[in-house]
Coordinates of C-alpha atoms (C1' of nucleotides) in Angstrom, one line a residue:
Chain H
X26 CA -6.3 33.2 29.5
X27 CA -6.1 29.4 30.2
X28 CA -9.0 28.0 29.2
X29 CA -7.4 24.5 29.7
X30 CA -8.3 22.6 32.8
X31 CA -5.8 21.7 35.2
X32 CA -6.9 18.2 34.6
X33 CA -7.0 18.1 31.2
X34 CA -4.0 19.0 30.6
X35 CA -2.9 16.4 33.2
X36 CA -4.9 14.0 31.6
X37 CA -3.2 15.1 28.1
X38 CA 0.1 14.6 30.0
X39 CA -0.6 11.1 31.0
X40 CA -2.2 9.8 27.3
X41 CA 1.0 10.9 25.7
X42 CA 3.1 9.0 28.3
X43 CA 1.2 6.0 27.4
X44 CA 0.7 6.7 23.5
X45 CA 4.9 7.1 23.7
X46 CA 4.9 3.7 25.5
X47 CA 6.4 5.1 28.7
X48 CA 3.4 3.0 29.9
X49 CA 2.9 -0.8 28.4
X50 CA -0.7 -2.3 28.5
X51 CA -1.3 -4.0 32.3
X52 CA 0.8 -1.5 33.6
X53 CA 0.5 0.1 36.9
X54 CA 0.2 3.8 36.6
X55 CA 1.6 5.5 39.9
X56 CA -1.0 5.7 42.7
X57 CA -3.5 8.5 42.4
X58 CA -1.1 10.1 45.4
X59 CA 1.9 9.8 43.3
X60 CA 0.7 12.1 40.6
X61 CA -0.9 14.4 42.8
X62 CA 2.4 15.1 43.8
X63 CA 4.4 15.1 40.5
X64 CA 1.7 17.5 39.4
X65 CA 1.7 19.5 42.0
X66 CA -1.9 19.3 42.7
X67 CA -4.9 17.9 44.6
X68 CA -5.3 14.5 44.6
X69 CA -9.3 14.7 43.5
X70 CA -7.7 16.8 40.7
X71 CA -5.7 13.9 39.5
X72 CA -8.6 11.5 39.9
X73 CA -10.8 13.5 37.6
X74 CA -8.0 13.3 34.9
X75 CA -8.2 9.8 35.6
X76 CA -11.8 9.1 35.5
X77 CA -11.7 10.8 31.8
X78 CA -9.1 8.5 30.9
X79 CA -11.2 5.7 32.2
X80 CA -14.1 6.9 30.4
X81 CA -11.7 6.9 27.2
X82 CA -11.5 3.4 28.2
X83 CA -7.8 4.4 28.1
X84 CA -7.3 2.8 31.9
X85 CA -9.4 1.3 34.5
X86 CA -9.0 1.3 38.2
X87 CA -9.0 -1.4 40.7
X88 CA -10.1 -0.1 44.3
X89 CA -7.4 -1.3 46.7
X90 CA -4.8 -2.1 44.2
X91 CA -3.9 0.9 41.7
X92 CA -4.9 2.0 37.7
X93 CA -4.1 0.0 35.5
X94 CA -3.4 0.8 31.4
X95 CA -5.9 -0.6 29.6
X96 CA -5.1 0.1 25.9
X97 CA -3.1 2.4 23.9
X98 CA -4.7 5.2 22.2
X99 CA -6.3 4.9 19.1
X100 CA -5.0 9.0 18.4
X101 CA -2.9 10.7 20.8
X102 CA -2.0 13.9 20.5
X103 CA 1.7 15.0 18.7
X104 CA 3.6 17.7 20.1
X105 CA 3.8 21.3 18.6
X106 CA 6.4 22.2 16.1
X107 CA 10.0 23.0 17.3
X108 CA 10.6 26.3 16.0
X109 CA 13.7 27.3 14.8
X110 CA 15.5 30.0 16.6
X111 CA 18.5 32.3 15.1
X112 CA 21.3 31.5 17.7
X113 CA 22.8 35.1 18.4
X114 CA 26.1 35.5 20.3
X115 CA 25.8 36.8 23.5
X116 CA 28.7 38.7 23.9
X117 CA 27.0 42.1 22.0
X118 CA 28.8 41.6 18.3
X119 CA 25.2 41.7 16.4
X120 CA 25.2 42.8 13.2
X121 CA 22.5 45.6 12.1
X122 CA 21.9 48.4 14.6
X123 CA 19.5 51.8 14.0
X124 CA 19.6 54.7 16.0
X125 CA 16.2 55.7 17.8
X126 CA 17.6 58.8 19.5
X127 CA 20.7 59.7 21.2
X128 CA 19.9 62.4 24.1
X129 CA 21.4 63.8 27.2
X130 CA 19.7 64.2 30.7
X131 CA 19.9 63.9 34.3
X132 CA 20.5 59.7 35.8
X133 CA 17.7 58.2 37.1
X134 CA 18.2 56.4 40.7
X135 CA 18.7 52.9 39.1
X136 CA 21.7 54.3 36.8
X137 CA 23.3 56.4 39.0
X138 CA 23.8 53.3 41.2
X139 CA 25.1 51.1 38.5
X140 CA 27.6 53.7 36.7
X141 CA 28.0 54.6 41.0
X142 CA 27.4 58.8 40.1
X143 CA 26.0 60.8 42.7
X144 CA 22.6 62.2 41.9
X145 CA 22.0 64.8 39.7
X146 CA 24.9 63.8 37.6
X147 CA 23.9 64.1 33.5
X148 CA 24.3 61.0 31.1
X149 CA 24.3 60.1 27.8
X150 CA 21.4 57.9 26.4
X151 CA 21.7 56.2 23.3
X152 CA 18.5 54.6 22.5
X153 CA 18.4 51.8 19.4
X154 CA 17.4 48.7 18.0
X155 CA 19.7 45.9 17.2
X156 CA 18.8 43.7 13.8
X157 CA 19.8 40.6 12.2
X158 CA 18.8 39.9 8.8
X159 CA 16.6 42.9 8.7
X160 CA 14.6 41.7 11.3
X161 CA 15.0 43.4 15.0
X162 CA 15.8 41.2 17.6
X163 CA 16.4 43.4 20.7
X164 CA 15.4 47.2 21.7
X165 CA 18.5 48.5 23.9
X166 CA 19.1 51.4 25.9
X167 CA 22.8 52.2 26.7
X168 CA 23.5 55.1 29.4
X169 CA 27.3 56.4 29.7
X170 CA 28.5 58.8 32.2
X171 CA 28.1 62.1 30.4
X172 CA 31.4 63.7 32.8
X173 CA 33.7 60.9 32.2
X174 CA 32.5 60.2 28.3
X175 CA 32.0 63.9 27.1
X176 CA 32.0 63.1 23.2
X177 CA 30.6 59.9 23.0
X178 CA 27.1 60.6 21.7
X179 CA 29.2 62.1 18.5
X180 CA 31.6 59.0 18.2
X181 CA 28.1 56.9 18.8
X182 CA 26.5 58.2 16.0
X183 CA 29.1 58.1 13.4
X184 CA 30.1 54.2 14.6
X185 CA 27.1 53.3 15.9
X186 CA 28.8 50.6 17.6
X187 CA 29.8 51.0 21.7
X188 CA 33.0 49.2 21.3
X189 CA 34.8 51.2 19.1
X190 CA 32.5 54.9 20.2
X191 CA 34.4 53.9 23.5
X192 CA 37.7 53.0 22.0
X193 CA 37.3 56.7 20.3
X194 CA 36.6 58.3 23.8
X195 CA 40.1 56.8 25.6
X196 CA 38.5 53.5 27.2
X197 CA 40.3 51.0 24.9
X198 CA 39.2 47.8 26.7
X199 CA 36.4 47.3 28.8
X200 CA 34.3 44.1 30.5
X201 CA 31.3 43.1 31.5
X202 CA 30.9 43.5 35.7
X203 CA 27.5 42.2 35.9
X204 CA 24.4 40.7 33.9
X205 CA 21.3 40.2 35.1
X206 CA 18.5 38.4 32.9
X207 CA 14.6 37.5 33.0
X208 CA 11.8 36.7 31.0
X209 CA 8.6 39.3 31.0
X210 CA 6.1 40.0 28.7
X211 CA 6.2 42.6 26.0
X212 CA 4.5 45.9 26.2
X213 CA 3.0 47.7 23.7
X214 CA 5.8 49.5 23.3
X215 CA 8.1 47.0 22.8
X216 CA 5.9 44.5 20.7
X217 CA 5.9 47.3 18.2
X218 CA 9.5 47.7 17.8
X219 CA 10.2 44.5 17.7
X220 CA 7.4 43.5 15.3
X221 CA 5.5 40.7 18.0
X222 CA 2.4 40.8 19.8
X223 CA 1.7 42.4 22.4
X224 CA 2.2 40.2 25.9
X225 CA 4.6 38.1 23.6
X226 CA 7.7 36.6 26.2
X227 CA 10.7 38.9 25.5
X228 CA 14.2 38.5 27.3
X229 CA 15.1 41.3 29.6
X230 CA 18.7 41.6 30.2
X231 CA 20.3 44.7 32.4
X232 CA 24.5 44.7 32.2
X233 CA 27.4 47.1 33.2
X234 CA 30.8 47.3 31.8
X235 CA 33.5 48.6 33.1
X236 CA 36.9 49.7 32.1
X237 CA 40.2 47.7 33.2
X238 CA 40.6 49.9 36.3
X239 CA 36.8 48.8 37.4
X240 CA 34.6 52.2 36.6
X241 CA 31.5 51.4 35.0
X242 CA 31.7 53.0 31.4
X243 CA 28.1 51.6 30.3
X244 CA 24.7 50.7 31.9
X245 CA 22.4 49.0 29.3
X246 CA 19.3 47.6 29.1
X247 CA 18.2 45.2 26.7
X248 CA 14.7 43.6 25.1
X249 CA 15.1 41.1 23.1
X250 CA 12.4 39.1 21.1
X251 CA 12.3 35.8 22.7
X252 CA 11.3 34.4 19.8
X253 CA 13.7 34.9 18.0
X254 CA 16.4 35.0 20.0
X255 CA 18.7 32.6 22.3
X256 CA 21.8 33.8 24.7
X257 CA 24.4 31.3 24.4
X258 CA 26.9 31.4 27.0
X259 CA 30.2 30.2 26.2
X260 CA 32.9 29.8 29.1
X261 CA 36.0 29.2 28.2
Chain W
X20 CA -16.3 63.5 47.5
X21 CA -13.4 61.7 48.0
X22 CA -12.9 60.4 44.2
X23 CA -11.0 57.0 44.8
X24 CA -12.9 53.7 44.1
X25 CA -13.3 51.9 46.8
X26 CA -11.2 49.1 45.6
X27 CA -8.0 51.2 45.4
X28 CA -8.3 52.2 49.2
X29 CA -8.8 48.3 50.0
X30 CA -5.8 47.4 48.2
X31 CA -3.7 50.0 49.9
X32 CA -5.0 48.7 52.9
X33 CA -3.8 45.6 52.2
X34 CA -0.5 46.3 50.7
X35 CA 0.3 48.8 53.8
X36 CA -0.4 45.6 56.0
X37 CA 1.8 43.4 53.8
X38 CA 4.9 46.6 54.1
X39 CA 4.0 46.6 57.7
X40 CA 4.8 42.9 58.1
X41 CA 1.5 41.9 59.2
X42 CA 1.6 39.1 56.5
X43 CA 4.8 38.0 55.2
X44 CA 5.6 36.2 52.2
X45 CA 4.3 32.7 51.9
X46 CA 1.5 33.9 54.6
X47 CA -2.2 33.2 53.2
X48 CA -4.8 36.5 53.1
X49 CA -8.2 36.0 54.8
X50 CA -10.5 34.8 51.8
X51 CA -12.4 37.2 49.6
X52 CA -15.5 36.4 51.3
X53 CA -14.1 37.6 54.6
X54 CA -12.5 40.2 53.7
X55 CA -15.4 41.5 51.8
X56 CA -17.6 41.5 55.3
X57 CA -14.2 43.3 56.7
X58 CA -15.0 46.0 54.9
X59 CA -18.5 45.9 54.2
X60 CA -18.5 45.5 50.8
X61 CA -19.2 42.9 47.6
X62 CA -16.8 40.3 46.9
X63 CA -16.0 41.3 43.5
X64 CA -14.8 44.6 45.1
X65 CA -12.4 42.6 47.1
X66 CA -11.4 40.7 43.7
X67 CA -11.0 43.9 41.7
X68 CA -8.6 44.9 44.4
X69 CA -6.5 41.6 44.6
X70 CA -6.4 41.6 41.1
X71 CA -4.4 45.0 41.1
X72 CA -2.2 43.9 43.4
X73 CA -1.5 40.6 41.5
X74 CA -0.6 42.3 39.0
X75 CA 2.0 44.0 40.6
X76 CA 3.1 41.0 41.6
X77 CA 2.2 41.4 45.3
X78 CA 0.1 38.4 46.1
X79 CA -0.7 35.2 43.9
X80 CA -4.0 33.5 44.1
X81 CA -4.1 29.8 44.1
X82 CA -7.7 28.9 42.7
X83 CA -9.4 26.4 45.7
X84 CA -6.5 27.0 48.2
X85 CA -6.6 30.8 48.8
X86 CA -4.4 34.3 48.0
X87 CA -1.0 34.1 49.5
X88 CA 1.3 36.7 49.3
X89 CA 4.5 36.7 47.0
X90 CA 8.0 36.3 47.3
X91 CA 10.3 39.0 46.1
X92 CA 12.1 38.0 42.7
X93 CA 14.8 35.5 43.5
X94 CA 18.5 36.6 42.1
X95 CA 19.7 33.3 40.5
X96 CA 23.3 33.5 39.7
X97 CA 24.4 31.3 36.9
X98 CA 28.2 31.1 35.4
X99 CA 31.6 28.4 35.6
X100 CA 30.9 27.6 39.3
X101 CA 27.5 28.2 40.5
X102 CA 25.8 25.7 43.2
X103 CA 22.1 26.2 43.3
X104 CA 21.9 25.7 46.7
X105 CA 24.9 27.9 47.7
X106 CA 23.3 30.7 45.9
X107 CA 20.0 30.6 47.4
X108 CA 20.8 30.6 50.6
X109 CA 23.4 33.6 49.5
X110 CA 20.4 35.6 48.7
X111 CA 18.8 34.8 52.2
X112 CA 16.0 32.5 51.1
X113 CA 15.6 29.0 52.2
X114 CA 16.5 26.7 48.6
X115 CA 14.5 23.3 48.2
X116 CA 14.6 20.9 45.7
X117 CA 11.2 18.7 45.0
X118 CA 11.9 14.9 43.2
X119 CA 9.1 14.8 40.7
X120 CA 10.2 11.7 38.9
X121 CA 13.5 10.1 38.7
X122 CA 13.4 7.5 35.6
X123 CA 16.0 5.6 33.1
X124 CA 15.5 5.5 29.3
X125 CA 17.2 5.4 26.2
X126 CA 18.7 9.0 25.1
X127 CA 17.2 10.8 22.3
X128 CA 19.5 12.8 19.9
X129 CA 19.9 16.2 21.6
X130 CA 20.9 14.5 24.8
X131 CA 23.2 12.0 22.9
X132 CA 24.6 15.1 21.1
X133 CA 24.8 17.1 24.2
X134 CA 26.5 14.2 26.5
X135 CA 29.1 12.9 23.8
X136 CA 26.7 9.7 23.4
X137 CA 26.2 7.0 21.0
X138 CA 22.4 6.6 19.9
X139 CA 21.0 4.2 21.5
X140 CA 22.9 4.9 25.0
X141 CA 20.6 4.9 28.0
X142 CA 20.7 7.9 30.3
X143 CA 19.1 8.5 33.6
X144 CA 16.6 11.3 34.4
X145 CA 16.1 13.8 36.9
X146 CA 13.0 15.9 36.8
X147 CA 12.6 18.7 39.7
X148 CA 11.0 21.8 41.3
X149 CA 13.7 24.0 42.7
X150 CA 12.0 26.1 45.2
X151 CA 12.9 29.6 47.1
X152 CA 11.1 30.2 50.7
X153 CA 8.6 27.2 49.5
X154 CA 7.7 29.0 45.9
X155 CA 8.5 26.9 42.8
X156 CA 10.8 29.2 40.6
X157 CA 12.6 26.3 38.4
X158 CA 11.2 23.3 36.3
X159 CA 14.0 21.4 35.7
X160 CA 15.0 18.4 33.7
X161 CA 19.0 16.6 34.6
X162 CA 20.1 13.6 32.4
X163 CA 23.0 11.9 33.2
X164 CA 25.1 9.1 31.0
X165 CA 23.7 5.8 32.4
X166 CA 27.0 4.0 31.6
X167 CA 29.2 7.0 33.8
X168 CA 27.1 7.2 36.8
X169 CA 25.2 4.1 37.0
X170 CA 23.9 4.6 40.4
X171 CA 23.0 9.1 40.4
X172 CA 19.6 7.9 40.7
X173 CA 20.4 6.2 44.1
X174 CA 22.3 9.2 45.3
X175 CA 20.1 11.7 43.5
X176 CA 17.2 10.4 45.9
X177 CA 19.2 10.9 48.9
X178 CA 20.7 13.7 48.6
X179 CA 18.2 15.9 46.2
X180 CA 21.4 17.5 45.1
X181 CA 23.4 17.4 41.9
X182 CA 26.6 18.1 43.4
X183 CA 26.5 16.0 46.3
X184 CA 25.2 12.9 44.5
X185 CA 27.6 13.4 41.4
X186 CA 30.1 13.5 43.9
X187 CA 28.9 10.5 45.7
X188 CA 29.7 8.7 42.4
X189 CA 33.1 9.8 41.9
X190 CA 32.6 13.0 40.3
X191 CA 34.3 15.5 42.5
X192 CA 34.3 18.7 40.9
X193 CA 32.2 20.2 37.5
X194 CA 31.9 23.3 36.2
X195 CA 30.0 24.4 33.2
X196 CA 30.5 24.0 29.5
X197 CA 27.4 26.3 28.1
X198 CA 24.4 27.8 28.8
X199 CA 21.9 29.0 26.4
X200 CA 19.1 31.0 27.5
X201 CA 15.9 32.3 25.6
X202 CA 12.3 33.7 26.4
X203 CA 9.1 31.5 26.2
X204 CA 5.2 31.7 26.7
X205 CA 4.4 28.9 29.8
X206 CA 2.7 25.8 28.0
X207 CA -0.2 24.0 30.7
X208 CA 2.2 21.9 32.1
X209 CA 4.9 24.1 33.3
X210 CA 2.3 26.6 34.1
X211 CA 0.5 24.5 36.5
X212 CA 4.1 23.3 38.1
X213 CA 5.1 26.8 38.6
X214 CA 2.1 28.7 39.7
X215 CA 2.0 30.7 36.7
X216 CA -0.7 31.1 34.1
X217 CA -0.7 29.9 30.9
X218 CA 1.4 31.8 28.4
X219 CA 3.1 33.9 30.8
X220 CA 6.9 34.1 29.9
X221 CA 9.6 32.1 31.4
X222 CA 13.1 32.0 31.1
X223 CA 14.0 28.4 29.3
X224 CA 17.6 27.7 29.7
X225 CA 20.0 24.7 28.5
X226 CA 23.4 23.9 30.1
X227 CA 25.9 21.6 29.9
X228 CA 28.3 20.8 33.3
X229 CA 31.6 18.4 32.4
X230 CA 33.9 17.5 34.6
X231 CA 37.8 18.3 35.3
X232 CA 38.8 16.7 32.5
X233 CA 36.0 18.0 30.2
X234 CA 33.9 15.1 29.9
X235 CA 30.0 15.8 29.8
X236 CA 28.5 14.7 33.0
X237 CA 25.0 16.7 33.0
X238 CA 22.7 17.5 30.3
X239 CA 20.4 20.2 31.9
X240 CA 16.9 22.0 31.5
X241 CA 15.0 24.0 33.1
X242 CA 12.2 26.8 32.5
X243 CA 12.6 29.4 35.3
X244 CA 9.0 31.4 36.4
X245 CA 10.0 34.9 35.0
X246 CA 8.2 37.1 36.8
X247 CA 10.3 35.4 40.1
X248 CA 13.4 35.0 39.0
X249 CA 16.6 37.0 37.6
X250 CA 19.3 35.5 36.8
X251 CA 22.5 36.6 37.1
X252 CA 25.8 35.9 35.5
X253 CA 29.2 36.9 37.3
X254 CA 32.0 36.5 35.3
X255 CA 35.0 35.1 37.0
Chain N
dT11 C1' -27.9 58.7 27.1
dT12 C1' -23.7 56.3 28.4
dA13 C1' -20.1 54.8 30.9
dT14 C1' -18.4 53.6 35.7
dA15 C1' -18.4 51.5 40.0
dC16 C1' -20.5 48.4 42.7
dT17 C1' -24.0 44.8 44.2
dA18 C1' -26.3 40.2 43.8
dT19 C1' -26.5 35.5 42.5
dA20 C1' -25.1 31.2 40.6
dC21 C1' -22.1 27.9 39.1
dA22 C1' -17.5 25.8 37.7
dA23 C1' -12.9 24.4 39.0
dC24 C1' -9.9 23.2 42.5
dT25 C1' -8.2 22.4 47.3
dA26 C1' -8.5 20.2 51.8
dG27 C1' -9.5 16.6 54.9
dA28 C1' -11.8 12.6 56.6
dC29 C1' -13.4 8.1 56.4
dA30 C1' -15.0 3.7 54.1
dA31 C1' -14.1 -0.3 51.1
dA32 C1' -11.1 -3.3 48.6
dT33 C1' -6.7 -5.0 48.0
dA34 C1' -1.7 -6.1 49.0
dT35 C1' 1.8 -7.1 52.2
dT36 C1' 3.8 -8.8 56.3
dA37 C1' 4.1 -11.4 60.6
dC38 C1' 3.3 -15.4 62.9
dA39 C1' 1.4 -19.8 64.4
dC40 C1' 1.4 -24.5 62.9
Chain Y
dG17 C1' 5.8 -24.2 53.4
dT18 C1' 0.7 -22.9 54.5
dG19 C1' -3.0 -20.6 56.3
dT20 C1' -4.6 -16.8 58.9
dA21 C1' -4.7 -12.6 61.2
dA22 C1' -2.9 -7.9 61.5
dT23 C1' -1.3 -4.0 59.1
dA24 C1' -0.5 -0.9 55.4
dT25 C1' -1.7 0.8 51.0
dT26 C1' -4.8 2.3 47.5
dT27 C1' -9.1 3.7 45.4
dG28 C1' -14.0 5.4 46.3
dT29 C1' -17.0 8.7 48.4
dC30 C1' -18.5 12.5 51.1
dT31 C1' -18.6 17.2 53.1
dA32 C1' -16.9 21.7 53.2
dG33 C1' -14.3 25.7 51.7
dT34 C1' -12.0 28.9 48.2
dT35 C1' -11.0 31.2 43.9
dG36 C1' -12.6 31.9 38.8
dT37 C1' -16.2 33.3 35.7
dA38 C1' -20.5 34.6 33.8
dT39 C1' -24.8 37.1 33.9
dA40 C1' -27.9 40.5 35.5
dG41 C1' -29.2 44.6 38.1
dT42 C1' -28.7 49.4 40.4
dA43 C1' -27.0 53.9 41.6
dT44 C1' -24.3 57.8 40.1
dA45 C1' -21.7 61.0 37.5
dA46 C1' -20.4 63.0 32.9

DNA sequence: TTATACTATACAACTAGACAAATATTACAC
DNA sequence: GTGTAATATTTGTCTAGTTGTATAGTATAA
């Protein structure tokens, strides 16, 4: 899907650093070695970014000596809108949550090792969609230990929060053990639910809590439109 | 009759001799054209099978230099008191850093914001690859206060490390303020840094590191390759 | 007929390396 | 200091190889 050439957009690269006066006119650009190597690329790659430039008449080379800035572009080209993203709070308090099913069955390998069960052991699922403003922002999946949390499903349901369906159930404080993030694209699936397109980037978070004596209470999964959506992390 | 297209049993082939450590990662496939005449057929058979296992992420093609195959996805913790290159080497990859540009200019308002800055304040820069076994999996972007550490870029240039060179100018410990994470589509720049292609989503993340006494020292950013990295947040 | 799997060919885009030509820098004689 | 030769650096050009893409054709099974 990129139609862009590698040297175009190197050439793009370069215009704007000259358009935004990072360049001045008779200035040496670095030597066609130098952005090879910032870019990442070949230097004949860099030379026909260059040679488009110098056909622009935007710089002109000197065998034996370096390119040189000719002129500052007449139009250059602006950068794309920032968009503005709703900050949400990483630490799980988002307001707005509908319940897509809550059902019981038999842990798969990945959550029997993350809630540490033996296999063959039955959890609770409580699948659901988080929303701010109306608008979802993250398609979860949370999985409890169906031995240790018999009634939680019930307690989920009426709360529909995990904090307090866990308070209900005896675990009256619990923290995060482990979160791991990264950025895919969405399936179709997902892009549905959360109202993108599909192969838009989403953020894929996977977490455990545990209650104060260590034991994993909760294994849950996470999509979140990246859109719309930025983790802040606040240590303190 | 045996039903499966020829292009599945290649690709088997070849991901049975990638399991079987007859190519390891990093390691460069024969080209299509030989390994068509390997097995006696077209090269576009040979493509249809690479491009399966590309997709599952098995190998990566590099257009004019050849198909190589791919790393596993690298953990990346991040949290109070993470050291890039401690944790790479943790996860039993060799971590590299690559200097694309080290420059000085005035800071614009986030940065100024970000670092506790008057407008108008200069600030020196830091762009970087971070790599894992050779692979770019970070694009990142440091700025320092200019006035606090006039001579990082010095140090920077030795060292290739942020710890080392902020220690190296009198900085002895840091440990970080925030971190705000989100999910993006690759723009044509960081797609051609990172080996990706255009659009394909990657983890953007912000942080701020301060020192002991909770003055900003490092303004940082950097757009991690999602389908090779997880990060990972221990809370400590 | 229609879709599929594969073949065949051609060209574009990019990498890789080598060497030539022009220029810049340095060392040294005077 | 000045001029000159030697050396290093930088752009220009060439050849070759590899992946990406587009178009057209053929055999086969549903």
């Amino acid at each position: 899907m990129s139609k862009t050439p590698v040297w175009k957009s190197i050439a793009l690269s370069l215009t704007s650093d000259i358009a935004e006066g990072r360049y001045n006119t008779g200035d040496q650009l670095p030597t066609e070695a130098q952005l090879a190597a910032q870019h990442g690329v070949n230097r004949h790659t860099v030379r026909r970014a260059l040679s488009d430039m110098a056909e622009q008449g935007l710089v002109h080379p000197r065998r034996g000596a370096g390119v040189f800035v000719a002129a500052r572009p007449t139009d250059y080209p602006i950068g794309k809108r920032v968009r503005y993203h709703k900050s949400i709070s990483a630490s799980g308090k988002i307001p707005g949550k509908k319940i897509l099913s809550l059902t019981t069955r038999v842990a798969d390998d990945s959550e029997a090792e993350a809630l540490q069960l033996t296999p063959g052991d039955t959890v609770h699922v409580y699948d659901g969609l988080s929303l701010a403003d109306g608008q979802p922002i993250g398609l979860f999946q949370s999985v409890f230990p169906a031995e240790r949390l018999p009634d939680i499903l019930d307690a989920l349901s009426d709360t529909q929060s995990v904090t307090r369906a866990l308070q209900r159930c005896g675990v009256e404080d619990y923290t995060r053990v482990s979160t791991r993030l990264t950025a895919r694209a969405a399936t179709p699936t997902q892009a549905l639910h959360l109202h993108l397109t599909e192969g838009a980037p989403v953020l894929f978070s996977v977490g455990v809590n545990a209650d104060t004596t260590g034991i994993p209470v909760e294994y849950g999964r996470t999509v979140f439109a990246g859109e719309r959506v930025t983790l802040t992390m606040n240590e303190d």
